[in-house]
XYZ file of C-alpha atoms in Angstrom:
549
model
C 3.919 -25.742 37.231
C 1.875 -23.285 35.204
C 3.373 -19.871 34.602
C 1.692 -17.059 36.503
C 0.961 -13.518 35.333
C 0.837 -10.787 37.975
C -0.524 -7.300 37.356
C 0.328 -4.523 39.817
C -1.647 -1.333 40.418
C -0.188 1.672 38.612
C -1.860 4.817 37.235
C -5.633 5.229 36.706
C -5.644 3.982 33.095
C -3.719 0.814 33.859
C -5.842 0.230 36.962
C -9.005 0.482 34.875
C -7.459 -2.166 32.621
C -6.668 -4.379 35.622
C -10.280 -4.029 36.777
C -11.327 -5.004 33.258
C -9.096 -8.096 33.209
C -10.427 -9.096 36.633
C -14.052 -8.651 35.547
C -13.551 -10.656 32.345
C -11.758 -13.581 33.971
C -14.124 -13.662 36.949
C -17.129 -13.697 34.620
C -15.544 -16.617 32.744
C -14.978 -18.600 35.946
C -11.171 -18.367 35.986
C -9.302 -18.334 39.287
C -7.721 -15.017 40.251
C -5.648 -14.365 43.348
C -5.816 -10.893 44.861
C -3.055 -9.310 46.907
C -2.940 -5.835 48.449
C -1.832 -4.173 45.214
C -2.022 -6.868 42.539
C -3.922 -9.709 40.904
C -2.380 -12.995 39.761
C -3.705 -15.646 37.383
C -2.433 -18.609 35.380
C -1.139 -17.995 31.877
C -3.666 -20.598 30.699
C -6.481 -18.211 31.664
C -5.632 -16.345 28.456
C -6.769 -19.292 26.359
C -9.896 -18.215 24.456
C -9.548 -14.787 26.079
C -11.000 -13.182 22.956
C -14.244 -15.121 23.554
C -14.234 -14.166 27.227
C -13.576 -10.525 26.351
C -16.594 -10.108 24.100
C -18.842 -12.396 26.162
C -18.316 -10.204 29.225
C -18.935 -6.925 27.407
C -21.982 -8.272 25.539
C -23.479 -9.526 28.792
C -22.735 -6.221 30.494
C -24.426 -4.023 27.886
C -26.779 -6.486 26.209
C -29.952 -4.656 27.250
C -28.976 -1.395 25.570
C -27.287 -2.382 22.295
C -29.217 -2.298 18.969
C -28.964 -6.071 18.466
C -30.973 -6.656 21.653
C -33.389 -3.781 21.104
C -34.422 -5.223 17.728
C -35.077 -8.624 19.306
C -37.213 -7.028 22.025
C -39.542 -5.650 19.338
C -40.991 -9.158 19.332
C -43.163 -8.163 22.301
C -44.427 -5.104 20.433
C -45.409 -7.187 17.403
C -47.250 -9.638 19.622
C -49.175 -6.822 21.313
C -50.151 -5.144 18.032
C -51.295 -8.454 16.537
C -53.879 -9.024 19.250
C -57.584 -8.905 18.395
C -57.017 -8.716 14.657
C -54.805 -5.569 14.845
C -57.332 -3.658 16.969
C -54.450 -2.120 18.982
C -52.939 -0.604 15.879
C -54.314 2.937 16.074
C -52.614 5.882 14.357
C -50.310 6.549 17.305
C -49.124 2.931 17.458
C -48.777 2.874 13.692
C -46.399 5.823 13.851
C -44.439 4.066 16.597
C -44.278 0.963 14.397
C -42.890 3.043 11.521
C -40.228 4.458 13.852
C -39.271 0.922 14.841
C -39.112 -0.100 11.191
C -36.752 2.830 10.588
C -34.623 1.651 13.527
C -34.436 -1.920 12.195
C -33.576 -0.813 8.654
C -30.951 1.652 9.864
C -29.137 -1.062 11.814
C -29.491 -3.848 9.267
C -27.939 -1.758 6.518
C -25.351 -0.147 8.768
C -21.701 -1.139 8.424
C -21.725 -2.472 11.967
C -24.053 -5.286 10.852
C -23.436 -5.755 7.114
C -19.727 -6.441 7.529
C -20.563 -9.434 9.741
C -23.168 -11.053 7.466
C -20.681 -13.429 5.775
C -19.716 -14.820 9.208
C -23.306 -15.715 10.088
C -23.350 -18.550 7.543
C -27.106 -18.234 7.323
C -29.532 -19.168 4.595
C -31.510 -16.044 5.414
C -30.401 -12.886 3.607
C -30.709 -10.053 6.138
C -29.763 -7.465 3.528
C -32.653 -8.619 1.340
C -35.074 -8.565 4.296
C -34.020 -5.009 5.092
C -34.936 -3.908 1.563
C -38.199 -5.834 1.752
C -39.211 -4.144 5.004
C -41.309 -1.041 4.256
C -43.075 1.560 6.348
C -46.870 1.710 6.595
C -48.804 4.593 5.013
C -50.508 6.245 7.985
C -52.974 8.074 5.737
C -54.580 4.834 4.601
C -57.211 2.965 6.586
C -56.499 -0.197 8.557
C -58.378 -2.273 5.961
C -56.260 -0.848 3.140
C -53.046 -1.492 5.083
C -54.066 -4.857 6.533
C -52.137 -7.202 4.262
C -49.059 -4.954 4.205
C -49.036 -4.875 8.013
C -49.247 -8.675 8.191
C -46.344 -8.919 5.725
C -44.317 -6.394 7.729
C -44.895 -8.378 10.930
C -43.749 -11.578 9.242
C -40.631 -9.895 7.891
C -39.736 -8.443 11.301
C -40.282 -11.826 12.964
C -38.001 -13.497 10.395
C -35.332 -10.880 11.139
C -35.724 -11.351 14.899
C -35.498 -15.147 14.650
C -32.296 -14.746 12.662
C -30.807 -12.330 15.228
C -31.568 -14.792 18.025
C -29.199 -17.379 16.585
C -25.889 -17.888 18.487
C -23.677 -16.719 15.630
C -25.779 -13.599 15.130
C -25.373 -12.731 18.793
C -21.680 -13.544 18.731
C -20.856 -11.285 15.797
C -23.581 -8.635 15.563
C -23.660 -7.947 19.292
C -19.858 -7.834 19.296
C -19.893 -5.238 16.504
C -22.336 -3.153 18.526
C -19.987 -3.349 21.499
C -17.005 -2.379 19.355
C -18.582 0.782 17.959
C -20.582 1.841 21.010
C -18.020 1.227 23.768
C -14.611 -0.154 22.823
C -13.771 2.559 20.284
C -14.377 5.213 22.932
C -11.203 4.019 24.642
C -8.902 2.748 21.909
C -8.657 2.758 18.147
C -6.411 2.083 15.167
C -5.408 -1.509 16.020
C -6.924 -4.966 15.525
C -10.543 -4.796 14.339
C -10.496 -1.004 14.710
C -7.685 -0.651 12.198
C -9.088 0.177 8.757
C -6.272 -1.745 7.142
C -6.936 -4.902 9.131
C -7.966 -7.558 6.614
C -9.262 -10.020 9.195
C -13.073 -10.027 9.067
C -13.629 -11.922 12.315
C -13.171 -9.496 15.268
C -12.472 -12.406 17.636
C -9.574 -13.660 15.541
C -8.315 -10.107 15.030
C -8.282 -9.455 18.788
C -6.533 -12.768 19.426
C -3.789 -12.031 16.883
C -3.073 -8.539 18.180
C -3.426 -9.003 21.935
C -3.235 -12.690 22.932
C -0.898 -14.526 20.552
C 1.777 -11.879 21.098
C 1.728 -12.607 24.844
C 2.325 -16.343 24.414
C 5.178 -15.577 21.995
C 6.622 -13.039 24.443
C 6.486 -15.384 27.434
C 8.284 -18.184 25.570
C 11.240 -16.077 24.429
C 14.525 -15.525 26.214
C 14.452 -11.869 27.257
C 17.871 -11.609 28.895
C 19.350 -9.777 25.922
C 16.475 -7.315 25.485
C 17.736 -3.751 25.856
C 14.476 -1.876 26.534
C 12.006 -1.769 29.411
C 8.211 -1.569 29.374
C 7.313 1.961 30.463
C 4.450 0.618 32.594
C 5.605 -2.583 34.304
C 9.403 -2.467 33.696
C 9.436 -5.878 31.981
C 12.171 -6.284 29.381
C 11.127 -5.742 25.742
C 13.035 -6.118 22.475
C 11.862 -2.898 20.795
C 9.612 0.148 21.177
C 7.153 -0.745 18.425
C 4.254 -1.281 20.831
C 3.121 1.791 22.759
C 0.059 3.730 23.914
C -0.598 5.404 20.565
C -3.774 3.333 20.197
C -5.356 4.728 23.396
C -7.749 7.633 22.746
C -6.824 10.970 24.357
C -3.733 9.341 25.884
C -1.365 8.152 23.183
C 0.026 10.016 20.193
C 1.606 9.247 16.835
C 5.167 8.500 17.889
C 6.452 8.748 14.325
C 5.096 12.216 13.576
C 5.094 13.893 17.001
C 8.532 13.300 18.473
C 8.333 16.700 20.181
C 5.938 15.132 22.712
C 8.826 13.325 24.416
C 12.002 14.488 26.126
C 14.827 15.396 23.792
C 12.833 14.044 20.825
C 13.704 10.500 21.882
C 10.769 8.133 22.326
C 11.302 5.376 24.892
C 7.740 4.698 26.064
C 7.259 1.224 24.678
C 5.024 -1.318 26.371
C 5.113 -5.099 26.625
C 2.381 -7.352 25.153
C 0.945 -8.062 28.620
C 0.424 -4.367 29.335
C -1.050 -3.877 25.887
C -3.641 -6.527 26.718
C -4.390 -4.773 30.017
C -4.964 -1.448 28.251
C -7.272 -3.171 25.762
C -9.424 -4.188 28.748
C -10.040 -0.604 29.939
C -13.567 -0.690 28.378
C -14.375 -3.584 30.732
C -13.129 -1.603 33.752
C -15.285 1.478 33.158
C -19.019 1.467 33.871
C -21.262 3.055 31.264
C -24.861 4.170 31.362
C -26.372 6.466 28.808
C -23.498 8.275 27.172
C -21.261 8.592 30.225
C -18.691 6.337 31.816
C -17.104 6.302 35.256
C -14.195 4.566 36.965
C -13.252 5.011 40.611
C -9.491 4.648 40.973
C -9.326 3.466 44.601
C -5.676 2.552 44.162
C -4.790 2.100 47.821
C -6.092 -1.458 47.689
C -7.074 -3.846 44.889
C -10.036 -5.079 46.945
C -11.389 -1.527 47.290
C -10.796 -0.863 43.594
C -12.829 -3.882 42.513
C -15.471 -3.563 45.227
C -16.361 0.101 44.696
C -16.595 -0.189 40.921
C -18.628 -3.388 41.134
C -21.026 -1.700 43.553
C -21.565 1.097 41.041
C -22.227 -1.422 38.286
C -24.579 -3.429 40.509
C -26.575 -0.297 41.360
C -26.994 0.504 37.673
C -28.076 -3.021 36.751
C -30.207 -3.659 39.852
C -32.125 -0.391 39.786
C -31.972 0.228 36.026
C -30.380 3.634 36.687
C -29.791 5.943 33.740
C -27.084 7.918 35.488
C -23.589 6.918 36.566
C -23.863 9.631 39.214
C -26.878 8.033 40.910
C -25.046 4.736 41.046
C -21.883 6.470 42.279
C -23.757 8.175 45.150
C -25.426 4.951 46.264
C -22.246 2.898 46.127
C -20.075 5.497 47.879
C -22.644 5.887 50.663
C -22.570 2.126 51.160
C -18.770 2.157 51.284
C -18.768 5.123 53.680
C -21.158 3.346 56.028
C -18.735 0.410 56.305
C -15.356 2.178 56.175
C -13.428 4.879 57.975
C -12.864 8.231 56.300
C -9.156 7.421 56.029
C -9.828 4.256 54.024
C -11.841 5.985 51.300
C -10.515 9.550 51.188
C -8.385 10.955 48.369
C -9.875 8.603 45.787
C -9.573 9.577 42.144
C -12.773 9.516 40.091
C -12.381 9.377 36.303
C -15.362 10.247 34.111
C -15.632 9.807 30.362
C -18.062 12.401 29.008
C -18.371 13.459 25.384
C -15.315 11.283 24.657
C -13.153 13.340 27.019
C -11.743 12.286 30.389
C -12.572 14.384 33.441
C -10.762 13.873 36.736
C -11.822 14.535 40.311
C -10.211 13.810 43.650
C -12.596 12.764 46.388
C -11.296 14.560 49.444
C -12.713 14.157 52.948
C -15.051 17.152 52.565
C -16.692 15.913 49.369
C -17.089 12.395 50.784
C -18.686 13.852 53.907
C -21.087 15.945 51.829
C -22.138 13.002 49.676
C -22.686 10.835 52.753
C -24.328 13.337 55.117
C -26.574 14.735 52.379
C -27.540 11.341 50.969
C -31.239 11.961 51.677
C -31.258 15.323 49.895
C -29.355 13.845 46.940
C -31.749 10.912 46.816
C -34.755 13.244 46.658
C -33.237 14.947 43.600
C -33.356 11.710 41.614
C -35.518 12.031 38.503
C -35.819 15.844 38.714
C -34.512 17.742 35.701
C -34.613 20.862 33.536
C -34.391 21.469 29.798
C -31.687 23.596 28.224
C -30.921 23.839 24.506
C -33.143 20.817 23.854
C -31.093 18.728 26.303
C -32.297 17.289 29.587
C -30.149 17.856 32.685
C -30.820 15.905 35.882
C -30.418 17.769 39.176
C -28.787 14.895 41.040
C -26.228 14.519 38.269
C -25.470 18.252 38.046
C -25.069 18.587 41.822
C -22.789 15.547 42.038
C -20.748 16.740 39.070
C -20.134 20.111 40.764
C -19.168 18.463 44.047
C -16.745 16.116 42.305
C -15.181 19.134 40.612
C -14.971 20.912 43.999
C -17.255 23.720 42.854
C -19.979 25.417 44.863
C -23.577 25.241 43.641
C -24.492 28.941 43.392
C -24.587 29.043 39.587
C -26.815 25.962 39.475
C -29.113 27.367 42.185
C -29.434 30.647 40.311
C -30.237 28.855 37.068
C -32.867 26.655 38.723
C -34.631 29.616 40.343
C -34.613 31.520 37.054
C -36.053 28.553 35.155
C -38.634 28.051 37.881
C -39.831 31.606 37.366
C -39.972 31.043 33.615
C -42.142 27.938 34.147
C -41.148 26.349 30.846
C -38.053 24.277 31.573
C -38.464 23.320 35.232
C -39.458 19.789 36.171
C -38.687 20.124 39.866
C -40.096 21.897 42.917
C -38.758 24.717 45.060
C -38.212 22.117 47.783
C -35.644 20.530 45.468
C -33.893 23.893 45.156
C -33.854 24.235 48.937
C -32.266 20.772 49.178
C -29.500 21.967 46.869
C -29.041 25.155 48.936
C -28.658 22.986 52.050
C -26.121 20.755 50.293
C -24.188 23.855 49.224
C -24.320 25.231 52.772
C -22.808 21.996 54.123
C -20.193 22.013 51.357
C -19.140 25.567 52.274
C -18.946 24.699 55.964
C -16.586 21.867 55.058
C -14.344 24.508 53.480
C -14.401 26.546 56.725
C -16.951 29.076 55.489
C -20.073 29.978 57.472
C -18.840 28.066 60.529
C -20.844 30.329 62.850
C -24.113 29.442 61.133
C -26.348 26.389 61.246
C -28.485 24.910 58.491
C -31.692 26.295 60.027
C -31.050 29.598 58.287
C -32.022 27.999 54.966
C -35.488 26.967 56.129
C -35.959 30.222 58.062
C -35.081 32.333 55.020
C -37.333 30.262 52.776
C -40.191 30.639 55.258
C -39.813 34.441 55.301
C -39.895 34.491 51.513
C -43.116 32.478 51.591
C -44.684 34.815 54.193
C -43.887 37.852 52.056
C -45.536 36.108 49.127
C -48.712 35.532 51.146
C -48.814 39.231 52.038
C -48.761 40.125 48.348
C -51.429 37.524 47.653
C -53.586 39.045 50.404
C -53.362 42.369 48.578
C -54.129 40.558 45.285
C -50.779 41.689 43.899
C -49.064 38.323 43.431
C -48.392 39.337 39.816
C -45.613 41.599 41.162
C -43.732 38.683 42.714
C -42.028 37.574 39.491
C -40.558 41.034 38.870
C -39.385 41.317 42.479
C -37.811 37.857 42.285
C -35.894 38.711 39.109
C -34.508 41.874 40.738
C -33.445 39.913 43.821
C -31.806 37.223 41.684
C -29.914 39.854 39.715
C -28.635 41.360 42.975
C -27.527 37.938 44.176
C -25.766 37.174 40.912
C -23.816 40.439 41.057
C -23.266 40.090 44.814
C -24.911 43.503 45.338
C -26.146 43.600 48.934
C -27.351 47.205 48.739
C -29.571 46.537 45.743
C -30.934 43.387 47.384
C -31.790 45.227 50.614
C -33.316 48.203 48.753
C -35.685 45.869 46.919
C -36.696 44.067 50.109
C -37.159 47.282 52.130
C -39.566 48.563 49.486
C -41.438 45.251 49.607
C -41.863 45.284 53.366
C -42.842 48.963 53.342
C -45.522 48.101 50.791
C -47.022 45.286 52.904
C -46.562 47.219 56.141
C -44.428 44.620 57.883
C -41.116 44.731 59.722
C -38.072 43.322 57.926
C -37.308 39.917 59.533
C -34.073 39.609 61.468
C -32.880 36.749 59.242
C -32.872 39.155 56.274
C -30.621 41.703 57.978
C -28.131 38.874 58.572
C -27.241 38.927 54.883
C -25.068 41.967 55.498
C -22.610 39.966 57.617
C -20.698 38.159 54.854
C -20.901 37.168 51.210
C -21.667 33.493 51.758
C -24.481 34.287 54.185
C -25.836 36.842 51.709
C -26.086 34.343 48.875
C -27.258 31.408 50.991
C -29.999 33.362 52.783
C -30.835 35.334 49.651
C -31.377 32.298 47.418
C -33.344 30.502 50.145
C -35.556 33.602 50.534
C -36.233 33.769 46.794
C -37.071 30.051 46.717
C -39.770 30.705 49.315
C -40.972 33.805 47.494
C -41.559 31.908 44.240
C -42.867 28.725 45.891
C -46.286 29.329 44.368
C -44.778 28.568 40.960
C -44.781 24.902 42.007
C -48.352 24.912 40.782
C -47.358 25.493 37.181
C -48.166 22.782 34.678
C -44.557 21.684 34.217
C -43.973 20.740 37.838
C -44.504 17.016 37.873
C -42.453 16.522 41.021
C -44.226 18.333 43.796
C -42.906 17.974 47.304
């Protein structure tokens, strides 16, 4: 009878590793048995695990790694070649030069060059990289004609070489190592600078697989230590979590990190393999990763994370948050609140872990406001040359259990400035409504209903029309800035003084909804921001608003 290996749910990091092991073995067609809190598979499933490991990760991220992007330039070359290069105008020529830069950068990068000996190819990629030159955009097409033809031929030779099985096996694997794996662990196997093994597959096998087979065959009855994760007996404490980024530490130099300066946090070879599979448990898109630690049930753990991954792949989403919202709404529609509440969400952003606990209120907000969150998809603003998506920023705040006032204030300010805002005031109102529902879930504003948001916005719009009737709409920006400053400083008197002067000017009575702001702080900010969003709604006509509602 074949020996079985069983992995039980533990903390979030180990669970991400279990999800990774499950994904890898499932992708490879191995049989895995799932229990309430564990997975079980035959020891023989670890045969060729190094091949399965990289095959899964390459398949998962193939579309976005440099190896694949270079191959996809084949379509660009074909397009530019049509009609005797007639498509190659100056703009396309500059794009071609950028692509040449991209190819050269990758071909001479350490990620590729170190693998060239393993390709066993008659084609010298290093030589082709040197041969590949950019096109002089100042010269005419006739002057550049032969050079362009030569460049196309060189690129096609490179692409044909990259298409070969060994090129995919090693070059794509190197991309995966330096784009994803090293975000989670470092300093061992192929990520150890002192590792003399050139082949990353062999290196992984030596460090993570062979040690397991040796461990399983030995008599462990006399071992005096226990694995700090699974409690299996181990002979020494040499293996530990020091290789895990942001988790482990140098046990030789930093003994003060453990109780009484005595380190006893060794791990067994099986657990070390599980931790090496954490990159396969997280889901990445762009530069951000996410893992939902639904540790009440192994089925939930696998299902929720797979739904997030499916959403990203199916809809080509560029945000883990969009995929998270869609998958959680699907889970919520099929489950009770009890089954999915108090779930830990782990995010990897800027190489740092961020943790959130999905309580009942946050889950309710995400589910009940799914339409508003969906409408925010694709809307964004610029800040310090970076692009920030509204759906992502709102979800991030909710996961961190933070209200949305600061974001609302920023969006209204940018909308007035007209330079960074690629969203409409309707989008801001959606966020105000989401924030209102979030606050109600925390027992604030329980005596109010969501109609106050639309009513306040409408009154802001009506005041704007009065100013436009008097041909004084140029005053609206200054008024809006004063109102926003009052809201930011929570100054009700200043807010009311500004509005009283406005209504005196247009000769209208102050609406009842405005006087309600005096009742409490949350009503003041909710009604106030909604009013300002209506007041500045005319700014939706500015040239930057490409998302009108």
